[in-house]
Amino acid sequence: DAKTTQPPSMDCAEGRAANLPCNHSTISGNEYVYWYRQIHSQGPQYIIHGLKNNETNEMASLIITEDRKSSTLILPHATLRDTAVYYCIVRPPPGTGNQFYFGTGTSLTVIP
Amino acid sequence: DAGVTQSPTHLIKTRGQHVTLRCSPISGHKSVSWYQQVLGQGPQFIFQYYEKEERGRGNFPDRFSARQFPNYSSELNVNALLLGDSALYLCASSLDLAGASYNEQFFGPGTRLTVL
């Protein structure tokens, strides 16, 4: 299973963009990158996923490097409610299981 | 629409006892996965079930078992509880497994198990 490496913690000023990096240097060509977040012991919440191209939805943007060895989750205008632990996950190829392997994540604190 | 539901929300047991945790997936979802989250760590995969069959198992001892029912709800059973089993147990459901390019997993709120 491809492993991910994330910084343990980050701070971001409210209203500014939060850029959360993730290293997944052993990712294989058909594995997707997923991002989830978990707010204070609630169940993890899906944010976004991608394979090769950059992706954007109403919550965030996902930038994946051309070699796919790293990615960045961008929260364009961070609010206090974005304070959470953010997990970068590499999903096994389709047909090999649907389980997600979480790391320790990045604890993001949005500062007023 | 109701999301993934889990019961009970909190549970206190003593060492050596057994526990059963329950999960109801989102309507139409056929896959259920169980995760254990110890304080300060990310969720760790325990089991995945799809159409009542076990499709994946994480690195957990045989004291952990699970099953999925015809209505796709699921139970996680843990026997001979240890102090180290104290954790948040998360259930996640997804729409389909085979052939999908991606399957978003929807997580429930979890069951907080404390073993004394």
XYZ file of C-alpha atoms in Angstrom:
228
model
C 0.000 0.000 0.000
C 1.296 3.400 -0.930
C 2.185 5.425 2.125
C 1.723 9.128 2.640
C 3.746 11.648 4.615
C 2.233 14.837 5.990
C 3.485 17.517 8.380
C 2.012 16.901 11.832
C 0.628 20.401 12.290
C 0.098 23.734 10.555
C -1.393 27.112 11.385
C -3.273 29.390 9.038
C -4.747 32.863 9.528
C -8.487 33.130 9.079
C -9.385 34.265 5.577
C -6.074 33.216 4.106
C -5.441 30.186 1.929
C -4.387 27.025 3.714
C -1.977 24.865 1.721
C -1.580 21.349 3.085
C 1.173 19.251 1.489
C 1.315 15.480 1.146
C 4.098 13.247 -0.090
C 3.163 9.940 -1.737
C 6.332 9.037 -3.586
C 5.451 5.327 -3.915
C 2.060 5.873 -5.525
C 1.304 3.653 -8.498
C -0.215 4.811 -11.771
C -3.787 3.746 -11.045
C -4.034 4.855 -7.430
C -6.105 7.877 -6.520
C -5.270 10.532 -3.954
C -8.063 11.272 -1.505
C -8.335 13.932 1.157
C -10.531 13.633 4.216
C -10.768 15.751 7.334
C -11.853 14.947 10.853
C -13.210 17.527 13.219
C -12.692 16.659 16.875
C -13.451 12.920 16.980
C -16.324 13.069 14.523
C -16.287 10.696 11.582
C -13.915 11.686 8.769
C -15.481 13.846 6.075
C -14.679 13.543 2.383
C -13.121 16.628 0.811
C -11.805 15.838 -2.650
C -9.970 13.241 -4.697
C -7.928 13.110 -7.891
C -5.808 10.904 -10.134
C -3.615 13.047 -12.356
C -5.285 16.360 -13.031
C -5.888 19.181 -10.633
C -9.362 19.120 -9.154
C -11.604 21.755 -7.590
C -14.917 21.574 -5.787
C -16.878 23.797 -3.467
C -14.665 22.905 -0.513
C -11.143 22.849 -1.838
C -8.673 22.455 -4.665
C -6.276 19.563 -5.151
C -3.004 20.098 -6.948
C -1.128 16.928 -7.960
C 2.415 17.196 -9.277
C 3.153 15.908 -12.742
C 5.127 12.948 -11.396
C 2.264 12.289 -8.925
C 4.710 11.923 -6.050
C 3.132 14.726 -4.053
C -0.010 16.798 -3.828
C -1.329 19.898 -2.084
C -4.782 20.492 -0.696
C -5.778 24.132 -0.852
C -8.541 25.660 1.253
C -8.880 29.018 -0.487
C -10.304 31.086 2.389
C -9.831 29.274 5.665
C -12.418 29.777 8.393
C -12.353 28.773 12.049
C -14.589 25.820 11.166
C -11.804 24.433 8.989
C -9.770 23.639 12.106
C -9.436 19.862 11.883
C -7.065 16.987 11.180
C -6.580 16.539 7.441
C -5.725 13.131 6.035
C -4.121 12.461 2.673
C -4.856 8.919 1.539
C -3.798 6.851 -1.426
C -6.578 4.511 -2.473
C -5.755 0.977 -3.631
C -6.543 0.252 -7.281
C -10.158 -0.636 -8.115
C -10.908 -4.304 -7.548
C -8.276 -4.750 -4.852
C -10.393 -3.438 -2.041
C -12.087 -0.283 -0.999
C -10.313 0.205 2.295
C -8.531 3.427 3.059
C -5.183 3.528 4.851
C -4.916 6.631 6.975
C -1.702 8.129 8.268
C -1.483 10.492 11.215
C -2.623 13.489 9.189
C -1.985 17.212 9.554
C -3.637 19.082 12.385
C -4.659 22.426 10.915
C -5.411 25.282 13.287
C -7.084 28.354 11.811
C -6.192 31.385 13.869
C -8.574 34.373 14.171
C -31.368 11.197 3.597
C -29.899 9.619 6.695
C -26.173 9.171 6.771
C -24.292 6.261 8.256
C -25.578 5.523 11.727
C -23.784 3.698 14.514
C -24.886 2.415 17.884
C -24.257 2.809 20.671
C -22.510 6.176 20.740
C -20.594 5.399 23.902
C -19.838 2.154 25.687
C -17.894 1.198 28.798
C -16.724 -2.373 29.289
C -14.258 -4.176 31.515
C -11.320 -6.318 30.477
C -12.279 -9.791 29.296
C -15.798 -8.842 28.262
C -17.063 -8.854 24.717
C -18.767 -6.081 22.789
C -20.967 -5.752 19.719
C -21.058 -2.543 17.739
C -23.631 -1.873 15.064
C -23.669 0.084 11.845
C -26.362 0.973 9.334
C -25.049 2.137 5.960
C -26.530 4.786 3.745
C -29.509 3.427 1.841
C -28.326 1.713 -1.334
C -24.750 1.263 -0.155
C -23.614 -2.348 -0.246
C -20.126 -2.001 1.192
C -19.351 -1.449 4.864
C -15.914 -0.964 6.379
C -14.820 -0.805 10.005
C -11.975 1.269 11.402
C -10.400 1.626 14.833
C -9.081 5.017 15.848
C -6.940 5.191 18.940
C -6.520 8.630 20.483
C -4.000 10.709 18.578
C -3.781 8.393 15.582
C -5.514 8.093 12.251
C -8.198 5.452 11.700
C -6.849 1.929 11.170
C -8.669 -0.420 8.800
C -10.195 -3.515 10.415
C -12.651 -5.090 7.975
C -14.503 -4.510 4.763
C -17.690 -6.309 3.787
C -19.449 -6.239 0.447
C -22.658 -8.109 -0.276
C -22.283 -9.982 3.013
C -18.829 -11.276 2.161
C -15.556 -10.250 3.757
C -13.468 -8.474 1.146
C -10.642 -7.174 3.249
C -9.107 -7.521 6.684
C -6.550 -5.384 8.410
C -3.858 -6.436 10.846
C -6.102 -7.199 13.815
C -6.256 -10.326 15.996
C -8.939 -12.987 15.706
C -10.701 -11.470 18.697
C -12.148 -9.049 16.160
C -14.889 -10.355 13.904
C -17.659 -8.856 11.853
C -20.569 -9.741 9.677
C -22.940 -8.074 7.255
C -26.630 -8.773 7.115
C -28.976 -9.052 4.095
C -30.056 -5.439 4.636
C -26.342 -4.451 4.452
C -26.139 -3.393 8.090
C -23.128 -4.710 9.932
C -21.888 -5.731 13.352
C -18.378 -5.617 14.711
C -17.652 -8.003 17.568
C -14.661 -7.874 19.845
C -14.031 -10.677 22.345
C -11.795 -10.794 25.404
C -11.465 -7.034 25.562
C -8.106 -5.511 26.411
C -7.351 -2.047 27.705
C -5.750 -1.309 24.335
C -9.075 -1.849 22.583
C -10.266 1.481 23.955
C -10.836 3.588 20.871
C -13.318 5.263 18.564
C -14.749 2.635 16.216
C -15.805 4.040 12.888
C -18.037 2.526 10.276
C -17.988 3.691 6.665
C -20.230 2.773 3.769
C -19.797 3.146 0.045
C -21.994 2.622 -2.985
C -20.155 -0.099 -4.858
C -16.884 -1.925 -5.050
C -16.180 -3.801 -8.270
C -15.187 -1.880 -11.355
C -15.592 1.604 -9.962
C -12.841 4.088 -10.666
C -13.392 5.532 -7.238
C -15.638 4.906 -4.281
C -16.154 7.643 -1.772
C -16.501 6.317 1.735
C -19.021 7.977 4.023
C -18.201 7.700 7.703
C -20.531 7.461 10.646
C -20.024 9.355 13.906
C -18.379 6.378 15.576
C -18.788 4.427 18.801
C -16.508 5.450 21.654
C -15.459 2.266 23.496
C -13.748 2.512 26.858
C -12.286 -0.626 28.401
C -11.571 -0.449 32.129
